[in-house]
Amino acid sequence: MRTCSKCNASSPDDSQTCINCKADLNEFSTTTVTLKRLRENPRVRAIRLTVADDACPHCYELLRTYSKEEVPVLPHEGCSHENGCRCFYEPVLEDTAIVGKVAG
Ligand SMILES: [Zn+2]
Ligand SMILES: [Zn+2]
Ligand SMILES: [Zn+2]
C-alpha cells in the first residue's frame, strides 16, 4: 500500500501514480517523502523500519535498524500481505539523554 502525501489516498503497492490525484508516488508517497526528510536531517543517525502487527513474514524479516544509506525502499517488493506493505520509517536520533536533561 502506498499513501499519497498530497491527498492521503491509498494506492496498491505496484502503483506508480496516486489513484486519486495522479501524483508521482516515487516522489510523493508518504514513505518516499519521509525517507528523504530523514536522510536530510543531520540529527537522524539511522533509520528503523516499523511494521504493522499483522505484517507478512517477509516484512517482519526486514524489521531492523538500517544506516541511512542501506535502508530499503518501501513498499517492500516481496510483500505477500493482501493489503500490501504497510511498513514505515522511523528516525533513530542521536543520543538525546543529555539534551533532555538540559531541557528539564
Ligand atoms: Zn494523491
Ligand atoms: Zn509484507
Ligand atoms: Zn514491508
PDB file of C-alpha atoms and ligand atoms in Angstrom:
ATOM      1  CA  MET A   1       0.000   0.000   0.000  1.00  0.00           C
ATOM      2  CA  ARG A   2       1.333   3.424  -0.903  1.00  0.00           C
ATOM      3  CA  THR A   3      -0.172   6.505   0.683  1.00  0.00           C
ATOM      4  CA  CYS A   4      -0.160   9.771  -1.240  1.00  0.00           C
ATOM      5  CA  SER A   5       1.362  12.644   0.744  1.00  0.00           C
ATOM      6  CA  LYS A   6      -0.723  15.143  -1.220  1.00  0.00           C
ATOM      7  CA  CYS A   7      -4.253  13.757  -0.862  1.00  0.00           C
ATOM      8  CA  ASN A   8      -3.859  10.833   1.593  1.00  0.00           C
ATOM      9  CA  ALA A   9      -5.398   8.316  -0.811  1.00  0.00           C
ATOM     10  CA  SER A  10      -4.070   4.742  -0.686  1.00  0.00           C
ATOM     11  CA  SER A  11      -2.883   3.070  -3.867  1.00  0.00           C
ATOM     12  CA  PRO A  12      -1.713  -0.543  -4.374  1.00  0.00           C
ATOM     13  CA  ASP A  13       1.988  -1.378  -3.843  1.00  0.00           C
ATOM     14  CA  ASP A  14       2.701  -1.542  -7.559  1.00  0.00           C
ATOM     15  CA  SER A  15       1.107   1.793  -8.495  1.00  0.00           C
ATOM     16  CA  GLN A  16       3.409   4.430  -9.874  1.00  0.00           C
ATOM     17  CA  THR A  17       0.893   7.245  -9.557  1.00  0.00           C
ATOM     18  CA  CYS A  18      -1.799   8.105  -6.998  1.00  0.00           C
ATOM     19  CA  ILE A  19      -5.184   6.608  -7.919  1.00  0.00           C
ATOM     20  CA  ASN A  20      -6.854   9.836  -6.806  1.00  0.00           C
ATOM     21  CA  CYS A  21      -4.708  12.857  -7.725  1.00  0.00           C
ATOM     22  CA  LYS A  22      -2.216  11.158 -10.107  1.00  0.00           C
ATOM     23  CA  ALA A  23       0.786  12.422  -8.149  1.00  0.00           C
ATOM     24  CA  ASP A  24       4.023  10.530  -8.857  1.00  0.00           C
ATOM     25  CA  LEU A  25       4.284   8.109  -5.929  1.00  0.00           C
ATOM     26  CA  ASN A  26       8.005   7.601  -6.471  1.00  0.00           C
ATOM     27  CA  GLU A  27       8.281  11.192  -5.342  1.00  0.00           C
ATOM     28  CA  PHE A  28       5.172  11.911  -3.284  1.00  0.00           C
ATOM     29  CA  SER A  29       4.235   8.750  -1.387  1.00  0.00           C
ATOM     30  CA  THR A  30       4.414   9.329   2.377  1.00  0.00           C
ATOM     31  CA  THR A  31       7.263   6.801   2.729  1.00  0.00           C
ATOM     32  CA  THR A  32       9.348   8.457  -0.016  1.00  0.00           C
ATOM     33  CA  VAL A  33       8.794  11.911   1.470  1.00  0.00           C
ATOM     34  CA  THR A  34       9.618  10.640   4.977  1.00  0.00           C
ATOM     35  CA  LEU A  35      12.784   8.875   3.855  1.00  0.00           C
ATOM     36  CA  LYS A  36      14.018  11.987   2.073  1.00  0.00           C
ATOM     37  CA  ARG A  37      13.343  14.125   5.146  1.00  0.00           C
ATOM     38  CA  LEU A  38      15.100  11.698   7.497  1.00  0.00           C
ATOM     39  CA  ARG A  39      18.124  11.386   5.223  1.00  0.00           C
ATOM     40  CA  GLU A  40      18.481  15.159   5.051  1.00  0.00           C
ATOM     41  CA  ASN A  41      18.219  15.592   8.826  1.00  0.00           C
ATOM     42  CA  PRO A  42      21.731  15.521  10.377  1.00  0.00           C
ATOM     43  CA  ARG A  43      20.282  14.606  13.793  1.00  0.00           C
ATOM     44  CA  VAL A  44      18.929  11.338  12.418  1.00  0.00           C
ATOM     45  CA  ARG A  45      21.648   8.761  12.950  1.00  0.00           C
ATOM     46  CA  ALA A  46      19.917   5.729  11.500  1.00  0.00           C
ATOM     47  CA  ILE A  47      16.518   4.690  10.223  1.00  0.00           C
ATOM     48  CA  ARG A  48      14.405   1.952  11.775  1.00  0.00           C
ATOM     49  CA  LEU A  49      11.684   0.086   9.905  1.00  0.00           C
ATOM     50  CA  THR A  50       8.428  -0.421  11.717  1.00  0.00           C
ATOM     51  CA  VAL A  51       5.846  -2.950  10.548  1.00  0.00           C
ATOM     52  CA  ALA A  52       2.130  -3.411  11.141  1.00  0.00           C
ATOM     53  CA  ASP A  53       1.107  -6.040  13.738  1.00  0.00           C
ATOM     54  CA  ASP A  54      -0.256  -8.285  11.012  1.00  0.00           C
ATOM     55  CA  ALA A  55       2.575  -7.740   8.550  1.00  0.00           C
ATOM     56  CA  CYS A  56       3.666 -10.661   6.375  1.00  0.00           C
ATOM     57  CA  PRO A  57       6.764 -12.770   7.281  1.00  0.00           C
ATOM     58  CA  HIS A  58       8.795 -11.066   4.569  1.00  0.00           C
ATOM     59  CA  CYS A  59       8.278  -7.643   6.126  1.00  0.00           C
ATOM     60  CA  TYR A  60       8.911  -8.996   9.643  1.00  0.00           C
ATOM     61  CA  GLU A  61      12.228 -10.366   8.473  1.00  0.00           C
ATOM     62  CA  LEU A  62      13.332  -6.927   7.333  1.00  0.00           C
ATOM     63  CA  LEU A  63      12.330  -5.304  10.604  1.00  0.00           C
ATOM     64  CA  ARG A  64      15.523  -3.743  11.952  1.00  0.00           C
ATOM     65  CA  THR A  65      17.583  -0.599  12.098  1.00  0.00           C
ATOM     66  CA  TYR A  66      19.487   0.436   8.993  1.00  0.00           C
ATOM     67  CA  SER A  67      22.057   3.072   8.218  1.00  0.00           C
ATOM     68  CA  LYS A  68      20.714   5.949   6.148  1.00  0.00           C
ATOM     69  CA  GLU A  69      22.425   4.571   3.048  1.00  0.00           C
ATOM     70  CA  GLU A  70      21.316   0.964   3.429  1.00  0.00           C
ATOM     71  CA  VAL A  71      17.671   1.408   4.322  1.00  0.00           C
ATOM     72  CA  PRO A  72      15.458  -0.432   1.786  1.00  0.00           C
ATOM     73  CA  VAL A  73      12.899   1.375  -0.335  1.00  0.00           C
ATOM     74  CA  LEU A  74       9.277   0.917   0.723  1.00  0.00           C
ATOM     75  CA  PRO A  75       6.927  -0.706  -0.116  1.00  0.00           C
ATOM     76  CA  HIS A  76       8.908  -3.975   0.169  1.00  0.00           C
ATOM     77  CA  GLU A  77       8.997  -5.673  -3.184  1.00  0.00           C
ATOM     78  CA  GLY A  78       8.352  -9.228  -1.967  1.00  0.00           C
ATOM     79  CA  CYS A  79       5.465  -8.361   0.371  1.00  0.00           C
ATOM     80  CA  SER A  80       2.746 -11.023   0.401  1.00  0.00           C
ATOM     81  CA  HIS A  81       0.097  -9.322   2.556  1.00  0.00           C
ATOM     82  CA  GLU A  82      -3.295  -8.844   0.882  1.00  0.00           C
ATOM     83  CA  ASN A  83      -3.233  -5.128   1.675  1.00  0.00           C
ATOM     84  CA  GLY A  84       0.391  -4.812   0.635  1.00  0.00           C
ATOM     85  CA  CYS A  85       3.360  -3.500   2.548  1.00  0.00           C
ATOM     86  CA  ARG A  86       2.470  -1.042   5.294  1.00  0.00           C
ATOM     87  CA  CYS A  87       5.921  -0.679   6.758  1.00  0.00           C
ATOM     88  CA  PHE A  88       7.095   2.756   7.788  1.00  0.00           C
ATOM     89  CA  TYR A  89      10.319   4.613   8.523  1.00  0.00           C
ATOM     90  CA  GLU A  90      11.133   5.800  11.994  1.00  0.00           C
ATOM     91  CA  PRO A  91      14.110   8.023  12.862  1.00  0.00           C
ATOM     92  CA  VAL A  92      16.792   6.882  15.280  1.00  0.00           C
ATOM     93  CA  LEU A  93      18.077  10.124  16.744  1.00  0.00           C
ATOM     94  CA  GLU A  94      21.414  10.898  18.318  1.00  0.00           C
ATOM     95  CA  ASP A  95      21.565  10.120  21.979  1.00  0.00           C
ATOM     96  CA  THR A  96      19.155  12.680  23.394  1.00  0.00           C
ATOM     97  CA  ALA A  97      19.629  11.885  27.103  1.00  0.00           C
ATOM     98  CA  ILE A  98      21.849  14.895  27.830  1.00  0.00           C
ATOM     99  CA  VAL A  99      19.731  17.226  25.749  1.00  0.00           C
ATOM    100  CA  GLY A 100      16.658  16.023  27.613  1.00  0.00           C
ATOM    101  CA  LYS A 101      18.277  16.812  30.961  1.00  0.00           C
ATOM    102  CA  VAL A 102      19.102  20.368  29.928  1.00  0.00           C
ATOM    103  CA  ALA A 103      15.588  20.898  28.636  1.00  0.00           C
ATOM    104  CA  GLY A 104      14.338  19.844  32.086  1.00  0.00           C
TER     105      GLY A 104
HETATM  106 ZN    ZN B   1      -2.908  11.707  -4.266  1.00  0.00          ZN
HETATM  107 ZN    ZN B   2       4.658  -7.507   3.807  1.00  0.00          ZN
HETATM  108 ZN    ZN B   3       7.010  -4.183   4.261  1.00  0.00          ZN
END
